[in-house]
Each structure stands twice: as C-alpha cells, then as structure tokens.
mmCIF file of C-alpha atoms and ligand atoms in Angstrom:
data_model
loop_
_atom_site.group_PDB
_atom_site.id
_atom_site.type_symbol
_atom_site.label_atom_id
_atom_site.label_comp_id
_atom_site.label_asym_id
_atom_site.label_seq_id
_atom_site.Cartn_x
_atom_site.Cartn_y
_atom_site.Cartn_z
ATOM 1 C CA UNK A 156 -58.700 40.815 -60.072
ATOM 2 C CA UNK A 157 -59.313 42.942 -56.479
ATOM 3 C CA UNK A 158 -56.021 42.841 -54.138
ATOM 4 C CA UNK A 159 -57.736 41.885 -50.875
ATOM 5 C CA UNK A 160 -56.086 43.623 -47.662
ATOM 6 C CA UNK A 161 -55.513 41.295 -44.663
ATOM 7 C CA UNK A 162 -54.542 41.983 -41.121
ATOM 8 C CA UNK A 163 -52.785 40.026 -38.770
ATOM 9 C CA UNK A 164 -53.651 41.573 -34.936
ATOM 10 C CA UNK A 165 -51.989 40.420 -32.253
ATOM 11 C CA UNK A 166 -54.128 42.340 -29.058
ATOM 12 C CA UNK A 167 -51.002 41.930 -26.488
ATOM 13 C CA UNK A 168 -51.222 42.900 -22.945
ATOM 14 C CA UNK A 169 -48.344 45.209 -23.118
ATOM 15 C CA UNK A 170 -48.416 46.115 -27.022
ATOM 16 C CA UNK A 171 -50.774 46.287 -29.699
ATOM 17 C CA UNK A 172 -48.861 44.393 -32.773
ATOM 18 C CA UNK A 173 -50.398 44.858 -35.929
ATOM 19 C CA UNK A 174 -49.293 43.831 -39.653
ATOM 20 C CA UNK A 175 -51.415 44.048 -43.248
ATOM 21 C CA UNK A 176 -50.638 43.532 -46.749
ATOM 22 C CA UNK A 177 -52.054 44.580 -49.450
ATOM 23 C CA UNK A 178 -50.342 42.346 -52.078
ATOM 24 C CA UNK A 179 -46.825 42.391 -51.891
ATOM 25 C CA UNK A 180 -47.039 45.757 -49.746
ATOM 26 C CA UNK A 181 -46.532 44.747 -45.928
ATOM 27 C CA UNK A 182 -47.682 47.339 -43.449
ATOM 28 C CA UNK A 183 -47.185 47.264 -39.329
ATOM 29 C CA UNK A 184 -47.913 49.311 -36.300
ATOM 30 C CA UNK A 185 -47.226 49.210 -32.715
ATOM 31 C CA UNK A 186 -48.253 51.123 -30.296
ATOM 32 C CA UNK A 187 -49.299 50.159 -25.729
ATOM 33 C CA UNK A 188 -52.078 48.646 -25.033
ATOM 34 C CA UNK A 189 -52.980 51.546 -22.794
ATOM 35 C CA UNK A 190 -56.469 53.315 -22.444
ATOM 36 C CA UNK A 191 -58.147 55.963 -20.799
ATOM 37 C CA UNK A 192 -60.965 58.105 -20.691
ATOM 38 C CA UNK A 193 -60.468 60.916 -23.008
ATOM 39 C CA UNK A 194 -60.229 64.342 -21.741
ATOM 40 C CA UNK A 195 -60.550 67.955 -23.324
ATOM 41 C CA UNK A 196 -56.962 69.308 -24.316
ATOM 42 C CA UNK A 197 -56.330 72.964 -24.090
ATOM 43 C CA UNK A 198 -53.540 72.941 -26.210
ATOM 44 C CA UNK A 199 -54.349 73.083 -30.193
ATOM 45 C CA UNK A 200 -50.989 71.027 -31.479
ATOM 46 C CA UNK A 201 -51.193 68.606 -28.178
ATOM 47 C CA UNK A 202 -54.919 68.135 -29.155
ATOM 48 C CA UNK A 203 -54.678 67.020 -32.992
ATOM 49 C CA UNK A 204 -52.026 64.423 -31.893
ATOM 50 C CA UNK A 205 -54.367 63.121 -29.134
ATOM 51 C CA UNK A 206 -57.231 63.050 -31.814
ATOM 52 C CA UNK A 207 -55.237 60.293 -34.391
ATOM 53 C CA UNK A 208 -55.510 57.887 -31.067
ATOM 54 C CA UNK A 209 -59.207 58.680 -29.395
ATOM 55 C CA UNK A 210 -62.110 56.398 -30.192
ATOM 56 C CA UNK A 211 -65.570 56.246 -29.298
ATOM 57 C CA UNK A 212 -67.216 53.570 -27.740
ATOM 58 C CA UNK A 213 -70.661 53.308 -26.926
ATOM 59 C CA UNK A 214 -70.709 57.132 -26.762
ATOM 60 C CA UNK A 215 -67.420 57.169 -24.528
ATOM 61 C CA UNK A 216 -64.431 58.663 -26.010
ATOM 62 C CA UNK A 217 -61.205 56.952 -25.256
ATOM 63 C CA UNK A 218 -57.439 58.068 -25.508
ATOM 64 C CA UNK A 219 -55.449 55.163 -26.269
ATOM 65 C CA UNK A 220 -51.579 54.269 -26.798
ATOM 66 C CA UNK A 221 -48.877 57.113 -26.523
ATOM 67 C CA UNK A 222 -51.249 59.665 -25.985
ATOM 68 C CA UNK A 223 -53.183 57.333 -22.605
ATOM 69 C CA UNK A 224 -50.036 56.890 -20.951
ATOM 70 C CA UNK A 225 -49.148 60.674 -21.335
ATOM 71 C CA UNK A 226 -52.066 61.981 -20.411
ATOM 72 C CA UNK A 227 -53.402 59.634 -18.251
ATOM 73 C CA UNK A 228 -50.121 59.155 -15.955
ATOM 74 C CA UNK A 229 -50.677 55.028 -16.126
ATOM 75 C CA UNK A 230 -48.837 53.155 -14.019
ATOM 76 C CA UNK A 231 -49.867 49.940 -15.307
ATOM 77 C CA UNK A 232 -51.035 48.502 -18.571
ATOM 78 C CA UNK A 233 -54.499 47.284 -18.982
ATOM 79 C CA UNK A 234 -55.945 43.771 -19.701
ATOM 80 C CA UNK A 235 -54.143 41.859 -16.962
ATOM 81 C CA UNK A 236 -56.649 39.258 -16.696
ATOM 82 C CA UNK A 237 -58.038 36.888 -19.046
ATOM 83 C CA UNK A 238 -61.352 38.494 -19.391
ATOM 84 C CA UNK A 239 -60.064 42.093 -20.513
ATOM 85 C CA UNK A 240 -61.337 41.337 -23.949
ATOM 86 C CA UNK A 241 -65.159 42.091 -22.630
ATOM 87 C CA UNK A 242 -64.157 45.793 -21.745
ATOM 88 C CA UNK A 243 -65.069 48.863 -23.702
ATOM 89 C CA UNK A 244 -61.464 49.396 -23.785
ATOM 90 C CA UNK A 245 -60.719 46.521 -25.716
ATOM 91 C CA UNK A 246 -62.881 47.313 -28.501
ATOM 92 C CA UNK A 247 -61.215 50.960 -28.571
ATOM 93 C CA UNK A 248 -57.916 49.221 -28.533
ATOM 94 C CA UNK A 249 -58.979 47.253 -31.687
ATOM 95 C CA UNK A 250 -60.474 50.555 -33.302
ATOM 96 C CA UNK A 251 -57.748 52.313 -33.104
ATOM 97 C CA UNK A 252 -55.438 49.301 -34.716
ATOM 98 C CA UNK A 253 -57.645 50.195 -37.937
ATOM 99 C CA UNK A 254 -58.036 53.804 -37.427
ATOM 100 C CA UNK A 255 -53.535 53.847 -37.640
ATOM 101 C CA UNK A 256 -53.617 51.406 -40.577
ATOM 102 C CA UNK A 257 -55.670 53.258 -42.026
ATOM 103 C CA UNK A 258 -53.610 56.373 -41.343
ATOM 104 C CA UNK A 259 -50.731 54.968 -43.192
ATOM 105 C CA UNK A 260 -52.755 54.705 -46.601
ATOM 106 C CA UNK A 261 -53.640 50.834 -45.995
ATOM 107 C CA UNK A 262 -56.703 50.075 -48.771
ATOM 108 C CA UNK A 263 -59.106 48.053 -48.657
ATOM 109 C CA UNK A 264 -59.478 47.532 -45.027
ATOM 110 C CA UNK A 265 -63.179 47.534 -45.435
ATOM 111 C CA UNK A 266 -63.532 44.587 -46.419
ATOM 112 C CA UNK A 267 -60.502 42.900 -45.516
ATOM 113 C CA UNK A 268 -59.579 39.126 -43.977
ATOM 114 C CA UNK A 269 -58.240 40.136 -40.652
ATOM 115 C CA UNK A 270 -57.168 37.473 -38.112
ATOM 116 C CA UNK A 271 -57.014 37.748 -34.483
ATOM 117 C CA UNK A 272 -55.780 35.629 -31.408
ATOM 118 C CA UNK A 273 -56.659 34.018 -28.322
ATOM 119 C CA UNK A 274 -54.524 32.867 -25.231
ATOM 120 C CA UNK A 275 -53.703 29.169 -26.186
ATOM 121 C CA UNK A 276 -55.358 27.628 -23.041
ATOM 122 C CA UNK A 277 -58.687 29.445 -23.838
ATOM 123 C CA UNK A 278 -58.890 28.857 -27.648
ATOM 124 C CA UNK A 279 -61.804 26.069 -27.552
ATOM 125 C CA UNK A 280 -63.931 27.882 -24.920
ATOM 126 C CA UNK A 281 -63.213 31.936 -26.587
ATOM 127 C CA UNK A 282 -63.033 31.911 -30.174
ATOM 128 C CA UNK A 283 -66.370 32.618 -31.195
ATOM 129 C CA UNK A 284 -67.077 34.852 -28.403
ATOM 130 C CA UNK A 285 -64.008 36.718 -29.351
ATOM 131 C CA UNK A 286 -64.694 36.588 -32.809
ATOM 132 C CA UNK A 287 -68.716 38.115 -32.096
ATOM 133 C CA UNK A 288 -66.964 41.096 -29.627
ATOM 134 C CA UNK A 289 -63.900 41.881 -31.900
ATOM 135 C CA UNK A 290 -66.493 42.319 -34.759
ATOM 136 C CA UNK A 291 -68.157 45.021 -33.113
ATOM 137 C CA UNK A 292 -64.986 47.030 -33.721
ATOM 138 C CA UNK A 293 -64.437 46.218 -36.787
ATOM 139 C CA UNK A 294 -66.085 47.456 -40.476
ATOM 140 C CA UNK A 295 -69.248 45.755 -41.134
ATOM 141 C CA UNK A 296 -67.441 44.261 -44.248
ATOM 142 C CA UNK A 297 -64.568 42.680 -42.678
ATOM 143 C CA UNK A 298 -63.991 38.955 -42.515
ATOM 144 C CA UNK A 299 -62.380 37.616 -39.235
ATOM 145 C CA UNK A 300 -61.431 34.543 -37.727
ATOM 146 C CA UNK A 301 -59.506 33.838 -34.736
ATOM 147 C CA UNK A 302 -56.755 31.609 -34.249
ATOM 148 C CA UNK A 303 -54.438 30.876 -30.705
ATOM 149 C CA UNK A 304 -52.106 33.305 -30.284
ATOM 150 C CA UNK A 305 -48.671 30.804 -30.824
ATOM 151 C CA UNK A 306 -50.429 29.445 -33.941
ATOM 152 C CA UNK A 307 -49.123 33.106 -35.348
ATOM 153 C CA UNK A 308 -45.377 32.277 -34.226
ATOM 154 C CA UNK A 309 -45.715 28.772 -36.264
ATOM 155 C CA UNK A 310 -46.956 30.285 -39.486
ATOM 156 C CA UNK A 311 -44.257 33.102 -39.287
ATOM 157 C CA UNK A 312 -41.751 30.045 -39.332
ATOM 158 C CA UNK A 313 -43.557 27.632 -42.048
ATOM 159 C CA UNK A 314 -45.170 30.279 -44.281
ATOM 160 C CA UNK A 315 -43.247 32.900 -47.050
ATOM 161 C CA UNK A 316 -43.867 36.348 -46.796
ATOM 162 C CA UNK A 317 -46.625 35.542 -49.382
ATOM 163 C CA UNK A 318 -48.828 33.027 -47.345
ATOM 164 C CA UNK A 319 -47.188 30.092 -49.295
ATOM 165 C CA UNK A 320 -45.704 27.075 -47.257
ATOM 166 C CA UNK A 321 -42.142 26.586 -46.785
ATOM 167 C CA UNK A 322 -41.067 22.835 -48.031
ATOM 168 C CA UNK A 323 -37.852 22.333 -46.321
ATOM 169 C CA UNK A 324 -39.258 23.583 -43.289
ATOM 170 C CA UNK A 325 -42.634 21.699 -43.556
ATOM 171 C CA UNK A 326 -41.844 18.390 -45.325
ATOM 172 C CA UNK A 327 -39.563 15.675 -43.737
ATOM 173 C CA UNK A 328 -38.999 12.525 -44.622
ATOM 174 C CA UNK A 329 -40.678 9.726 -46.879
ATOM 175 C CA UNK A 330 -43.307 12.970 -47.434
ATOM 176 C CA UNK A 331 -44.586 13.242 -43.487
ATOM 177 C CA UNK A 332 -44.935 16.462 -41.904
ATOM 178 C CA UNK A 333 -42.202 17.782 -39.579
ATOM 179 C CA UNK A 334 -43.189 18.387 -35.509
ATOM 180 C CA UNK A 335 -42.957 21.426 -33.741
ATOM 181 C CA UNK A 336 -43.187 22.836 -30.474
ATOM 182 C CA UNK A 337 -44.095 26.256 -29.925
ATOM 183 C CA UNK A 338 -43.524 28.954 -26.870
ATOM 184 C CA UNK A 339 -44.568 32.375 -27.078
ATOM 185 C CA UNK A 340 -43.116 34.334 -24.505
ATOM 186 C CA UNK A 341 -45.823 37.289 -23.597
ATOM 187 C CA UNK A 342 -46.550 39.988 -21.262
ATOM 188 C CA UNK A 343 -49.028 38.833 -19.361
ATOM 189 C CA UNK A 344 -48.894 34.779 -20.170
ATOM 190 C CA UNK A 345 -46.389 32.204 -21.920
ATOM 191 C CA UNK A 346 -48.574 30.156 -24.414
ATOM 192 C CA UNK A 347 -47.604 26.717 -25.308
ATOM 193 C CA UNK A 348 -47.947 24.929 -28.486
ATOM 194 C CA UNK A 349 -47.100 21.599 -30.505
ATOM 195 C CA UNK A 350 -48.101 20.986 -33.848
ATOM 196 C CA UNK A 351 -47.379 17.239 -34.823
ATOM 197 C CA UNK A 352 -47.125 16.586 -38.437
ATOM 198 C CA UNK A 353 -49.184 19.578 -39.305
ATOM 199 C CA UNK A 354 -51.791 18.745 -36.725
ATOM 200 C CA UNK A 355 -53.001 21.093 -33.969
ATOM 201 C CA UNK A 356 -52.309 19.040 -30.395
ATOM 202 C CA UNK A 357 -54.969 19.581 -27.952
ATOM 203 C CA UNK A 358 -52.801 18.471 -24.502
ATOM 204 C CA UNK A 359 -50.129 20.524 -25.919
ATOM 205 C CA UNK A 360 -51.785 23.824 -25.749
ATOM 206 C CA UNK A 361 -51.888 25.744 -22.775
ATOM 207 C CA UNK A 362 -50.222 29.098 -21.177
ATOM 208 C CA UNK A 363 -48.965 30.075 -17.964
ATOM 209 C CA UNK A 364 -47.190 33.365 -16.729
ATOM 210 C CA UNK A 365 -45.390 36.286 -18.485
ATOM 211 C CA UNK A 366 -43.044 38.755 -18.081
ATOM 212 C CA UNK A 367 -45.602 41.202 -15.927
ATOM 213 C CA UNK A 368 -45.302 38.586 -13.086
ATOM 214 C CA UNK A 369 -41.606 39.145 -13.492
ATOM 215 C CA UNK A 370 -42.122 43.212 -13.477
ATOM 216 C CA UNK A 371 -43.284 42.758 -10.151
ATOM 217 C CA UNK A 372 -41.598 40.472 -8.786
ATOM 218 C CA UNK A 373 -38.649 42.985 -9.000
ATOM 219 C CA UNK A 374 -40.416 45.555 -7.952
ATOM 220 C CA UNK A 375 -41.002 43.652 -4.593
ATOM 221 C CA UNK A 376 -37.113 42.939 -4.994
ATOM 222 C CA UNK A 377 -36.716 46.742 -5.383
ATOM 223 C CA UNK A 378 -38.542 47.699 -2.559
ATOM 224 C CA UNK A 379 -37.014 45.600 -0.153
ATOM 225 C CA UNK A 380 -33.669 47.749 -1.016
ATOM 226 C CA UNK A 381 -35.434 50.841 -0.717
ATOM 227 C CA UNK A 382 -35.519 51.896 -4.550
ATOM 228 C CA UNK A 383 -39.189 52.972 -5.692
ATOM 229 C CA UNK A 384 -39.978 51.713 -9.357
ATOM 230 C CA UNK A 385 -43.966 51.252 -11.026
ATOM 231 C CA UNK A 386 -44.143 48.032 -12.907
ATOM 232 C CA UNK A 387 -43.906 50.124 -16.098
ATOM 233 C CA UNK A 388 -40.140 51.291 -15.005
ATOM 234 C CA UNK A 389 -39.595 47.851 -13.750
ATOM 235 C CA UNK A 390 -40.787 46.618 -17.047
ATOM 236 C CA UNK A 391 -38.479 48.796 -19.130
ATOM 237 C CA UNK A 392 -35.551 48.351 -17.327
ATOM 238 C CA UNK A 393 -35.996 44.330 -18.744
ATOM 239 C CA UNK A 394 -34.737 46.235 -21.676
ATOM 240 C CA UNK A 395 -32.349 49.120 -20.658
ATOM 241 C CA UNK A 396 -31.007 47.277 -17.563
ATOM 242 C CA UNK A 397 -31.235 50.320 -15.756
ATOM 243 C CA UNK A 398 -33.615 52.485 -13.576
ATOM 244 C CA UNK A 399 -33.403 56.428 -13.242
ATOM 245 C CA UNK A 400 -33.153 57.338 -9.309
ATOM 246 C CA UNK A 401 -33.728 61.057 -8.717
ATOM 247 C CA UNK A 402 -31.206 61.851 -11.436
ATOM 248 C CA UNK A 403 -28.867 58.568 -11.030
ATOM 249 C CA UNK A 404 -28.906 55.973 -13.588
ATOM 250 C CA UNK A 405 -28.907 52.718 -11.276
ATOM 251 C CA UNK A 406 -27.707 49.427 -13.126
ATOM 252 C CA UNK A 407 -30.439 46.899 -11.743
ATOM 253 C CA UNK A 408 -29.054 43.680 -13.684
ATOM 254 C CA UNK A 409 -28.591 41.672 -10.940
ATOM 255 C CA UNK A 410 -32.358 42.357 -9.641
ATOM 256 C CA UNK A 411 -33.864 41.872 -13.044
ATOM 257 C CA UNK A 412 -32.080 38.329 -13.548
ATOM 258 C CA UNK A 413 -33.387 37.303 -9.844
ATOM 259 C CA UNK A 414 -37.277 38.384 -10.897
ATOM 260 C CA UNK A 415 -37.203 37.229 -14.382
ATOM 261 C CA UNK A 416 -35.628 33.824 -12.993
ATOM 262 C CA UNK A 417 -38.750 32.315 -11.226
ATOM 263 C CA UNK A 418 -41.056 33.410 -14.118
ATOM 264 C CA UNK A 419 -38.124 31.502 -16.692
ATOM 265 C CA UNK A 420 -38.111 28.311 -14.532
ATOM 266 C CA UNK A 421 -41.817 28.625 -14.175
ATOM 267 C CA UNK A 422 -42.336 28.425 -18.325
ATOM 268 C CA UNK A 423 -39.233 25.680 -18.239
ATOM 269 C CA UNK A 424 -41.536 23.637 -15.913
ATOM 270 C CA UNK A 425 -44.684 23.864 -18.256
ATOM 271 C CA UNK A 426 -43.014 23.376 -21.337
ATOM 272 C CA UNK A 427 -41.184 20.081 -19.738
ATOM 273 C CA UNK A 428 -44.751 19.052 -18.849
ATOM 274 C CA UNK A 429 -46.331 19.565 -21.983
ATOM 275 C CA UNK A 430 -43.029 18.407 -24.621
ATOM 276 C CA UNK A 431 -41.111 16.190 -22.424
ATOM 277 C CA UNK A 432 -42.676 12.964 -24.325
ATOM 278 C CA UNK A 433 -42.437 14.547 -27.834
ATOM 279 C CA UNK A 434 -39.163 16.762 -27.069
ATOM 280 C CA UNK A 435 -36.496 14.559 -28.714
ATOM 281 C CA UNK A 436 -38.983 13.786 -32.127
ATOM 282 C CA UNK A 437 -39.729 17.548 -32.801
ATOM 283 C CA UNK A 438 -37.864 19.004 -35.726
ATOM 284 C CA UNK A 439 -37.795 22.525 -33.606
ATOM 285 C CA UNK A 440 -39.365 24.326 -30.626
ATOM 286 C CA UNK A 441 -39.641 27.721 -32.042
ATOM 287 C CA UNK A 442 -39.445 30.455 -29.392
ATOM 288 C CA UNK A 443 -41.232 33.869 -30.173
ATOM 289 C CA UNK A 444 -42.868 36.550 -28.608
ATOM 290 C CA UNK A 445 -40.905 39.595 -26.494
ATOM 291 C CA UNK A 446 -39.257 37.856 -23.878
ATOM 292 C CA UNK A 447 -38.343 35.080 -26.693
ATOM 293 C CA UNK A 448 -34.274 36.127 -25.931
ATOM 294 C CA UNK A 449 -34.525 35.674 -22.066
ATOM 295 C CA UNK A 450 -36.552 32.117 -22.349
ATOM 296 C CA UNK A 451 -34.345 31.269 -25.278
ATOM 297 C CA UNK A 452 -30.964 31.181 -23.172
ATOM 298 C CA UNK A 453 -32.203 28.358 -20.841
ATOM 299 C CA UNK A 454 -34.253 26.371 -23.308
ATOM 300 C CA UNK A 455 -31.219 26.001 -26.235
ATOM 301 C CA UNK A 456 -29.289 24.879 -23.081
ATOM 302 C CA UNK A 457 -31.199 21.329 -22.736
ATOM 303 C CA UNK A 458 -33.006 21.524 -26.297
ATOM 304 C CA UNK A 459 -30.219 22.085 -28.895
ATOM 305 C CA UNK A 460 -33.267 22.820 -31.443
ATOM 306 C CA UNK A 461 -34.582 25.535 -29.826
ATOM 307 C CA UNK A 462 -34.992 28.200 -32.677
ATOM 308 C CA UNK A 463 -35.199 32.077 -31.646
ATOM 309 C CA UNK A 464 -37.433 33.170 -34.325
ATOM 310 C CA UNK A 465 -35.957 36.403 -35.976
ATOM 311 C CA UNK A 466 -38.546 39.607 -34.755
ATOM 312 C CA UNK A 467 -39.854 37.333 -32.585
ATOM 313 C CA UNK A 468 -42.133 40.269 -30.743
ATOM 314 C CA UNK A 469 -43.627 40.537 -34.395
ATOM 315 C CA UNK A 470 -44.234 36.722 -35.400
ATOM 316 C CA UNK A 471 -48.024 36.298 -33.964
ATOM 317 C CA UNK A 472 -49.041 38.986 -36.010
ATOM 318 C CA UNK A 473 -46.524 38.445 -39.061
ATOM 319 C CA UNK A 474 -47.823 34.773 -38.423
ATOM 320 C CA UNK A 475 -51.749 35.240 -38.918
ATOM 321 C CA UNK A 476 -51.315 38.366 -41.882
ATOM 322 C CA UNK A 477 -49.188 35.143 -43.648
ATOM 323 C CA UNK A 478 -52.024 32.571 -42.544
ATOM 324 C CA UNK A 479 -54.502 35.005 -43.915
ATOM 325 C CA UNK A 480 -52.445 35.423 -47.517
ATOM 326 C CA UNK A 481 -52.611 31.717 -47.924
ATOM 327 C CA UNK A 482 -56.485 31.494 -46.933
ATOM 328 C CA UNK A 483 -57.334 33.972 -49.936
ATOM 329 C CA UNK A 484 -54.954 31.758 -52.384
ATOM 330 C CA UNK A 485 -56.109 28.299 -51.097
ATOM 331 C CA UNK A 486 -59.645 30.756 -52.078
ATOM 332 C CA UNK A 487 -59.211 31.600 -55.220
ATOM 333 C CA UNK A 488 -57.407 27.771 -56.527
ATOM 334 C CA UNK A 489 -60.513 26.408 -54.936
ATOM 335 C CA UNK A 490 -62.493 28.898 -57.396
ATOM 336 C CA UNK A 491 -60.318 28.584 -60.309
ATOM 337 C CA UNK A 492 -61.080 24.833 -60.055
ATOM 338 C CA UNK A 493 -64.838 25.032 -59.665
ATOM 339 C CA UNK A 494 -65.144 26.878 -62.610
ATOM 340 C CA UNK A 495 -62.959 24.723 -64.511
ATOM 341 C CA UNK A 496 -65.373 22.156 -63.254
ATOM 342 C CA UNK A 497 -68.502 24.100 -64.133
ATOM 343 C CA UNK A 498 -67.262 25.372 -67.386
HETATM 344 N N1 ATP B 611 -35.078 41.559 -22.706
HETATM 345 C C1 ATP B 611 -36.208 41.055 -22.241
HETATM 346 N N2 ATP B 611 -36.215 39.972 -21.447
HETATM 347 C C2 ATP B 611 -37.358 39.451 -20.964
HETATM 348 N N3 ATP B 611 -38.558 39.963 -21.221
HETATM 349 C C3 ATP B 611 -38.629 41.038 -22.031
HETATM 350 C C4 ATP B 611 -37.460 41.637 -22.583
HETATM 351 N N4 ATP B 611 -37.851 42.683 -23.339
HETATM 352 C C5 ATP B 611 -39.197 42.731 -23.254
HETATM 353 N N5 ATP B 611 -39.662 41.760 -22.476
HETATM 354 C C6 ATP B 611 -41.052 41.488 -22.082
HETATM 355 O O1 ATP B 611 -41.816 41.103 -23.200
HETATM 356 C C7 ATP B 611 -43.182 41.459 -22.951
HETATM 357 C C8 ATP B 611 -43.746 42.045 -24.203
HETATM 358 O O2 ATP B 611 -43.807 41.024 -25.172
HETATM 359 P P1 ATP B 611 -45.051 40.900 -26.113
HETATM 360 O O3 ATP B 611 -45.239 42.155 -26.887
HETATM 361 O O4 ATP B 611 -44.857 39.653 -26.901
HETATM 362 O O5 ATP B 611 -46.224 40.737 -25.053
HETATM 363 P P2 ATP B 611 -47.772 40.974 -25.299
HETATM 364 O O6 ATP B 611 -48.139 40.337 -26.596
HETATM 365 O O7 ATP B 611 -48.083 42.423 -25.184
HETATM 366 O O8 ATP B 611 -48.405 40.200 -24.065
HETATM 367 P P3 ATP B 611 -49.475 38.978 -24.002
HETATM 368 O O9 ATP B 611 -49.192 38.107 -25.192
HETATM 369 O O10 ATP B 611 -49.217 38.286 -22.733
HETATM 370 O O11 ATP B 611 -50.806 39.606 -24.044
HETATM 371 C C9 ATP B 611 -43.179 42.457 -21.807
HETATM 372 O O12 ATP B 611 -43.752 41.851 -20.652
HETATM 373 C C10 ATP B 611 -41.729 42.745 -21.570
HETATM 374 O O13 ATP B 611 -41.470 42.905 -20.204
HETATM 375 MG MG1 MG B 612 -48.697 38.408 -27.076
#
C-alpha cells in the first residue's frame, strides 16, 4: 500500500516550524518568518544560496528566512497582526516550507495530508478562509485542514510518534477521558486551550499577548538607560541574556525579567480567567510553545500539574504531523471495514 506524506505547519510569527513523515521517517525544518522583496545578487555562491529560499508570488519574487533578514537588514519580523495571513508574503512563507521539505528528499508531498493552524481565539471565524488562502500555496494535490494552533501542543502530549493515542495519558478512571488545559506560549500571542474529556471547550479558547510585546517592552526599558537595541536584539537576548554594545557584551538579565514580567502576569491573568473553575479537575495544563520555560516557572508555582512539554517550540507542529498520522489510520480501518462489509 502507498506511504502517504503528512505535514504538520506551524506558520509562527517569529519562526516557521515545520515537521513531515513519511512512515516512520520524521522530517523538520525551521527557519524566520522573515520576507522581502527579492533582489538581483552579484555574487554567484551568495546567489545559489539565496535561490533555495526565493519564491514567486503572483509574479513577485520573494527572499524569505536566513537569506530576508541578511539581505534585507529587517529589523522586525513580519505578521504582527492577526490578519498577516492575507499577504503575499504569507503564501511565500508557506511555499517555501514545501520548497525546504522538499529539499531534504521528503516524497510524496504532492499529494500529502498537511495540517495547519489558527490563533485559538480566531479558529471558528478563520479556518476555512485559511484553509482556501493556504491552498493557493500549496500542490494542487494536497489535502489540508486546519486546526487551532494549541490543539498541536495537546496531540504532541496524547498521541505516539505514530498518530496512535496514548492510554495512560488519555484514559482515567471508570473509562472517562482525562481534562486538560493547554497554553501555548508564542511570539506574537499566548493561545489558551481546555479540552474536557476529549472535548474541544469553546469558552476555554482564546489568546492574548506574546513574547514580541515583551521584546519591546525592554526595548523601551533599554532606551530609558541609554542602550540602543531593535526588537530582534531585544528578542535574542530572551535567549543569550546578553546584548553586544559597540564591542561590550552587556548582561541585560535584570531588564529582560522586568519586560517579560508584565507579558507573564498578563497570560497568568487569562489563564486564571479561562481555568480557574476547571483548574483543580484537570489531569494537566500542558505548557508549550517558545516561551513555554519562562511561563512555566510561575504557573508550576500555583498549579503543581503544570507539565513543560519536552521541545515545546516544536509541539504545534509535532502535534498536527501526529494528528495527521492518526487521520490516515482512523482512514484506512474505516476502509478495511467497509470492505469487509461489502465483501
Ligand atoms: N527563554 C525565553 N523566555 C521567554 N521567551 C522566549 C525565550 N526564548 C524564546 N522566547 C520567545 O518565544 C517566541 C518564539 O516562540 P514560538 O516559535 O513558539 O513563536 P511563534 O510560533 O513564532 O509565534 P506565534 O505563535 O505567536 O505566531 C519568541 O517571541 C521568543 O522571544
Ligand atoms: Mg506559534
């Protein structure tokens, strides 16, 4: 029988975090969600390299990932708004995601199950608009189907690395379905989650800030001490804890912890507001996405089962490449048992 590829994408603000498998093979790339208009490059090697990450859209050739921010001196990333997904950038975002899959020696993408996300809050007003407009990127073969974005952390937690569900972490007792919370920690929003006994929970899904409101709110911080950072620097120091001053390394913990603070109580607040009633009867509140660590270390505080999901930056799209394995199994039982019935 054909091996169908399928794709989890996860279109982040800040990084483009992609994982296929083709059976048992698991693939993954990552590379900025950065874009810009593509120039000519004089230099032969420079050019080639920039080649691998241009796409056309509509006729307009974009540089995107490595070879945008390089060339296009960014100072920012794109997408910080919630309708970024309508841009022509977008779409050369998403072509690109194939074009370095494809790169790697991943088959079968043409006709592949790939899924995608949306922002929690905007699930039941954007899917199938999202769905139409990814599409357009995509191979004319390709099956896709969009699911919110912290739906990806839950099936990273509950699912094998083959699509199949987990028992001990699905079933409880007397055969119901364990609870869980879910917060998935982004760049440019925090999206909420609670899945109650395997059900999705509509008042429970919603998103507020992420860590780019944190980026510059120490870059205000920053500049009120006289030290000139762009929100990408600011943003990287989040992970080196240190900013490069005219040849001086400057250790910037202190700010980082005062910008990421109001942004951490902020997602504290929401999640209060949207668990508080169902807190104490979840089985976990699983904690993913990049800034998972930082929003971990205050929630395990007052929620002893908070659960840092290992790779948490990966889980969305780990999440919906598993979700999409056990779509093509539930598939092919469902076959197997209509031909049993028709035979
Ligand atoms: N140590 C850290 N503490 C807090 N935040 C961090 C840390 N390291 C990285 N981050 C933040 O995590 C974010 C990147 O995470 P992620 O890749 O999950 O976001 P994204 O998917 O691109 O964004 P979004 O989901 O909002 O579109 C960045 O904003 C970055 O600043
Ligand atoms: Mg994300």
């Amino acid at each position: 029988m054909k091996v169908r590829t399928v794709v989890g994408l996860d279109a982040g603000r800040s990084a483009m975090k992609v994982v296929a498998y083709h059976g048992s093979k698991r693939f993954d790339v990552i590379f900025p969600t950065l874009v810009v208009a593509a120039v000519e490059l004089s230099d032969p090697t420079t050019a080639a390299r920039a080649k691998l990450e241009t796409e056309t859209v509509d006729g307009k050739a974009f540089f995107t990932g490595d070879t945008a921010r390089l060339q296009g001196n960014l100072t920012s990333s794109v997408g910080l708004n919630d309708n970024w997904t309508d841009t022509p950038e977008y779409l050369a975002l998403i072509q690109s995601a194939i074009t370095r899959l494809k790169h790697q020696g991943v088959p079968g993408l043409d006709d592949a199950l790939i899924v995608i996300g949306t922002p929690a809050r905007l699930f039941g007003s954007r899917q199938e608009s999202l769905v139409a407009r990814t599409s357009k990127a995509l191979p004319a073969g390709v099956e896709l189907k969009a699911l919110p974005q912290p739906m990806g952390a839950y099936c990273d937690y509950i699912l094998d690395k083959s699509g199949m569900p987990i028992k001990e972490k699905l079933m409880g007792q007397g055969g119901k379905l364990k609870s869980y919370g879910v917060i998935e920690g982004g760049h440019f929003s925090t999206d909420f989650l609670l899945m109650k006994e395997g059900q999705y929970i509509e008042r429970g899904a919603d998103s507020c800030s992420g860590m780019s409101t944190a980026a510059e709110r120490l870059r205000h911080i920053l500049a009120k001490k006289e030290i000139q950072a762009s929100l990408v620097e600011c943003e990287e120091s989040f992970t080196s804890k240190c900013l490069y001053q005219f040849g001086t390394e400057l250790n910037i913990e202190e700010e980082i912890g005062e910008g990421q603070g109001h942004v951490i109580q902020e997602i504290i607040a929401k999640a209060n507001s949207l668990f508080a009633d169902d807190a104490r009867s979840l089985t976990g509140i699983l904690i993913a996405g990049g800034s998972a660590g930082a929003i971990y270390n205050v929630t395990s505080q007052t929620w002893k089962h908070s659960i840092l999901l290992p790779n948490s930056r990966w889980a969305v799209a780990d999440g919906f490449a598993r979700y999409a394995l056990g779509q093509l199994i539930r598939a092919s039982v469902n076959a197997n048992s209509q031909a049993a019935v028709n035979g």
